[in-house]
Amino acid sequence: MNGDEIVRRARALLGVRFRAQGRGGGSGLDCIGLAAAAIAREPVRADYRLRGGSMAALELGMEAAGLRRVLSRQPGDVLTMRAGPEQLHLGIWTGSGLIHADAGLRCAVERPGEPPWPVLGIWRLED
């Protein structure tokens, strides 16, 4: 699946309500559920808390989902970010913005421009 298809799949989730550890459908989704649905893979992690997650454990989950770490962004890449102290966050880079599950707005949203959080890693689905 190419990056444009991943972005299209992520955009199809805009407006889906936020639910911690949600995996889509009528139950809602969180950032990991959104990333998993966009890349059409099993969730990159299923055993996590909203705060206090380990970057090493998240990276293992990303690799297990068929993602590889890269150095520069392209549309469809999954970004790992530090959204706050002890809080990791995922989003899909569109090329001009970010699609992510926003806990504050209670739904999946697309925001233009650079992510508002420090980017810790860039991950791309392996062909």
XYZ file of C-alpha atoms in Angstrom, residues 1 14 16 20 22 26 30 32 46 51 53-54 62-64 67-68 72 82-83 91 100 105 107 109 112 119 124:
28
model
C 0.000 0.000 0.000
C -11.968 11.890 10.280
C -14.650 9.091 14.332
C -8.852 5.165 24.671
C -10.394 2.014 20.643
C -18.710 2.098 16.187
C -7.302 6.278 19.696
C -2.847 3.605 17.775
C -2.453 -3.343 22.376
C 0.711 7.880 30.006
C 4.574 4.325 27.763
C 7.981 3.119 26.704
C 5.876 -0.605 15.032
C 8.400 -3.089 13.644
C 6.047 -6.005 14.351
C 6.839 -0.465 9.698
C 10.465 0.562 9.327
C 12.574 11.932 6.189
C 5.916 13.270 22.510
C 2.523 14.865 23.226
C -0.326 10.397 13.698
C -4.524 11.986 14.513
C -11.506 17.282 20.689
C -12.434 12.648 17.588
C -8.950 15.296 13.098
C -2.505 21.617 8.770
C 8.609 14.149 16.436
C 6.981 3.797 6.834
